[in-house]
Coordinates of C-alpha atoms and ligand atoms in Angstrom, one line a residue:
X6 CA 11.5 9.7 8.1
X7 CA 9.1 7.1 9.5
X8 CA 8.8 6.2 13.2
X9 CA 8.2 2.6 14.0
X10 CA 7.5 1.2 17.4
X11 CA 7.9 -2.5 18.2
X12 CA 6.0 -3.6 21.3
X13 CA 6.8 -7.0 22.5
X14 CA 6.8 -9.4 25.4
X15 CA 9.3 -12.2 26.0
X16 CA 9.2 -14.5 29.0
X17 CA 12.5 -16.3 28.5
X18 CA 14.4 -14.1 25.9
X19 CA 13.6 -15.9 22.6
X20 CA 11.0 -13.5 21.4
X21 CA 13.2 -10.6 22.5
X22 CA 15.9 -11.9 20.2
X23 CA 13.4 -12.0 17.3
X24 CA 12.3 -8.5 18.2
X25 CA 15.9 -7.3 18.0
X26 CA 16.2 -8.8 14.5
X27 CA 12.9 -7.3 13.3
X28 CA 14.3 -3.9 14.6
X29 CA 17.5 -4.5 12.7
X30 CA 15.7 -5.2 9.4
X31 CA 13.4 -2.2 9.9
X32 CA 16.2 0.2 10.7
X33 CA 18.1 -0.9 7.6
X34 CA 15.5 1.2 5.6
X35 CA 16.4 4.4 7.4
X36 CA 13.3 4.3 9.6
X37 CA 13.6 5.3 13.3
X38 CA 12.8 2.1 15.2
X39 CA 12.3 1.8 18.9
X40 CA 11.7 -1.3 21.0
X41 CA 9.1 -1.2 23.9
X42 CA 8.4 -3.9 26.5
X43 CA 4.7 -4.7 26.9
X44 CA 5.3 -4.8 30.7
X45 CA 6.0 -1.1 30.6
X46 CA 2.6 -0.5 28.9
X47 CA 0.5 -2.7 31.1
X48 CA -1.7 0.2 32.2
X49 CA -3.1 3.0 30.0
X50 CA -2.3 5.4 32.8
X51 CA 1.5 5.0 32.7
X52 CA 4.3 4.2 30.2
X53 CA 5.5 5.6 26.9
X54 CA 2.0 5.9 25.3
X55 CA 2.7 9.3 23.8
X56 CA 5.6 7.7 21.9
X57 CA 3.4 5.0 20.5
X58 CA 0.7 7.6 19.6
X59 CA 3.4 9.5 17.6
X60 CA 4.6 6.4 15.7
X61 CA 3.7 5.9 12.1
X62 CA 3.7 2.1 12.5
X63 CA 3.4 -0.3 15.4
X64 CA 4.6 -3.9 15.3
X65 CA 3.2 -6.3 17.9
X66 CA 5.4 -9.3 19.0
X67 CA 4.8 -12.0 21.6
X68 CA 5.5 -15.7 22.3
X69 CA 2.6 -18.0 21.7
X70 CA 1.7 -19.4 25.1
X71 CA -1.2 -21.9 25.2
X72 CA -2.3 -21.1 21.7
X73 CA -2.4 -17.3 22.0
X74 CA -0.3 -14.2 22.8
X75 CA 1.3 -14.4 26.3
X76 CA -0.7 -12.9 29.2
X77 CA 1.6 -9.9 29.5
X78 CA 1.1 -9.0 25.9
X79 CA -2.7 -9.4 26.3
X80 CA -2.6 -7.0 29.2
X81 CA -0.9 -4.5 27.0
X82 CA -3.5 -5.1 24.2
X83 CA -6.3 -4.5 26.7
X84 CA -4.6 -1.3 27.8
X85 CA -4.7 0.0 24.2
X86 CA -8.4 0.5 24.7
X87 CA -7.7 4.0 25.8
X88 CA -6.1 4.7 22.4
X89 CA -9.1 3.1 20.8
X90 CA -11.6 5.5 22.4
X91 CA -9.8 8.5 20.8
X92 CA -8.9 6.8 17.4
X93 CA -5.3 7.6 18.4
X94 CA -3.9 4.7 16.2
X95 CA -6.3 5.0 13.3
X96 CA -4.5 4.7 9.9
X97 CA -1.2 3.7 11.4
X98 CA 0.6 0.8 9.9
X99 CA 0.4 -2.4 11.9
X100 CA 2.1 -5.8 11.7
X101 CA 2.8 -8.7 14.1
X102 CA 5.2 -11.5 14.9
X103 CA 5.2 -14.5 17.2
X104 CA 7.7 -17.1 18.3
X105 CA 6.9 -20.5 19.8
X106 CA 8.3 -24.0 20.5
X107 CA 6.6 -25.9 17.7
X108 CA 7.1 -25.1 14.1
X109 CA 3.3 -24.4 13.8
X110 CA 2.4 -24.3 17.5
X111 CA -1.0 -22.6 16.9
X112 CA 0.9 -19.4 16.1
X113 CA -1.9 -18.4 13.7
X114 CA -4.1 -17.7 16.7
X115 CA -1.6 -15.1 17.9
X116 CA -1.1 -13.5 14.5
X117 CA -4.9 -13.4 14.1
X118 CA -5.2 -11.8 17.6
X119 CA -2.8 -9.1 16.5
X120 CA -4.4 -8.4 13.1
X121 CA -7.8 -8.3 14.9
X122 CA -6.7 -5.6 17.4
X123 CA -5.1 -3.7 14.5
X124 CA -8.5 -3.8 12.7
X125 CA -10.2 -2.6 15.9
X126 CA -8.0 0.4 16.0
X127 CA -8.5 1.1 12.3
X128 CA -4.9 0.4 11.6
X129 CA -3.6 -0.9 8.2
X130 CA -2.3 -4.4 8.5
X131 CA 0.9 -5.4 6.6
X132 CA 1.4 -9.1 5.9
X133 CA 4.7 -10.7 5.3
X134 CA 4.6 -11.3 1.6
X135 CA 7.5 -13.8 1.6
X136 CA 6.8 -17.2 0.2
X137 CA 7.8 -20.2 2.3
X138 CA 11.2 -21.6 1.6
X139 CA 10.4 -25.0 2.9
X140 CA 7.5 -26.6 1.1
X141 CA 9.0 -28.6 -1.8
X142 CA 11.3 -31.6 -2.1
X143 CA 14.8 -30.4 -2.4
X144 CA 14.3 -27.5 0.0
X145 CA 16.9 -27.3 2.7
X146 CA 15.2 -26.9 6.1
X147 CA 18.4 -25.5 7.7
X148 CA 18.7 -22.5 5.6
X149 CA 15.1 -21.9 4.6
X150 CA 13.4 -18.5 5.0
X151 CA 9.9 -18.4 6.4
X152 CA 10.1 -22.1 6.8
X153 CA 7.1 -22.3 9.1
X154 CA 5.1 -20.9 6.1
X155 CA 3.1 -18.1 7.7
X156 CA 1.9 -15.1 5.6
X157 CA -0.2 -13.0 8.0
X158 CA 2.9 -12.0 9.9
X159 CA 6.2 -13.4 11.0
X160 CA 6.4 -16.8 12.8
X161 CA 9.6 -18.1 14.2
X162 CA 10.5 -21.2 16.3
X163 CA 12.9 -21.9 19.1
X164 CA 13.4 -25.4 20.7
X165 CA 11.9 -25.3 24.2
X166 CA 15.0 -26.8 25.7
X167 CA 17.4 -24.3 24.2
X168 CA 18.3 -20.9 25.6
X169 CA 17.7 -17.7 23.8
X170 CA 21.4 -17.7 22.8
X171 CA 20.8 -21.0 20.9
X172 CA 17.4 -20.3 19.3
X173 CA 15.7 -19.2 17.1
X174 CA 18.4 -20.1 14.6
X175 CA 20.0 -18.0 12.0
X176 CA 17.5 -18.7 9.2
X177 CA 14.6 -17.5 11.4
X178 CA 16.5 -14.5 12.5
X179 CA 17.3 -13.6 8.9
X180 CA 13.5 -14.1 8.2
X181 CA 12.8 -11.7 11.0
X182 CA 15.1 -9.1 9.4
X183 CA 13.3 -9.4 6.1
X184 CA 10.0 -9.0 7.9
X185 CA 11.1 -5.8 9.6
X186 CA 12.4 -4.5 6.3
X187 CA 9.0 -5.2 4.7
X188 CA 7.0 -3.5 7.4
X189 CA 9.3 -0.5 7.5
X190 CA 9.2 0.0 3.7
X191 CA 5.4 -0.2 3.8
X192 CA 5.4 2.4 6.5
X193 CA 7.8 4.7 4.6
X194 CA 5.6 4.5 1.5
X195 CA 2.5 5.2 3.7
X196 CA 4.1 8.3 5.3
X197 CA 5.4 9.6 1.9
X198 CA 1.9 9.2 0.4
X199 CA 0.3 11.0 3.3
X200 CA 2.8 13.9 2.8
Ligands
FMN20 C1 3.2 -21.2 29.4 C2 3.7 -21.6 28.0 C3 2.9 -22.0 27.0 C4 3.4 -22.3 25.8 N1 2.5 -22.6 24.8 C5 3.0 -22.9 23.5 C6 2.1 -23.1 22.4 O1 0.9 -23.0 22.5 N2 2.6 -23.5 21.2 C7 4.0 -23.7 21.1 O2 4.4 -24.0 20.0 N3 4.9 -23.4 22.1 C8 4.4 -23.0 23.3 N4 5.3 -22.7 24.3 C9 6.7 -22.6 24.0 C10 7.1 -21.2 23.8 O3 6.3 -20.5 22.9 C11 8.6 -21.1 23.4 O4 9.4 -21.7 24.4 C12 9.0 -19.7 23.1 O5 10.3 -19.7 22.5 C13 9.1 -18.8 24.4 O6 9.4 -17.5 24.0 P1 10.0 -16.5 25.1 O7 11.4 -17.0 25.5 O8 10.1 -15.2 24.4 O9 9.1 -16.4 26.2 C14 4.8 -22.4 25.6 C15 5.6 -22.0 26.6 C16 5.1 -21.6 27.8 C17 6.1 -21.2 28.9

């Protein structure tokens, strides 16, 4: 059994929806997957830190706001400095996802932010490993997986004038499930190897 924590922020519900689909995909492997809100981990002195410390893998998720992770997510990332001091997350699996309004939308900055903090903690970063389904003539945008074409993590898109019920659409949510499955399988292999 592998334990996976997904820590995310969502201002308007779109990223929360993606997080739920990442959870669904990860849980399909048999891993124990729990969602945590970044707001509940804003201070190193309170919140479910012991549960994160006990996880085998941690997945970071946030909307991209103004070209980086949202402020609430950054507050959580800063609060992880207490875990950094004690190497509490060293050698855990790490991965990240972000959602934004534009197809690209500077989401690379957010994924780089997540992979950097993972490196600071000595975590082992798992990328997506799914080729883009929308980069050649004849590809159908509507059903394409990983259509934004990110590899460092999961990147989804929701139109800014649509509610979280309406976006991200089904292909991005399916992409999110495949991402969760990928990270969970990597975590399971990592845990088995350690045993
Ligand atoms: C303050 C703010 C900044 C934003 N900056 C970006 C951005 O840099 N790139 C982008 O593509 N979308 C940007 N957006 C759009 C959001 O990323 C998009 O609406 C996203 O779905 C919101 O996710 P949430 O509902 O989980 O908060 C921004 C939205 C807000 C409110």
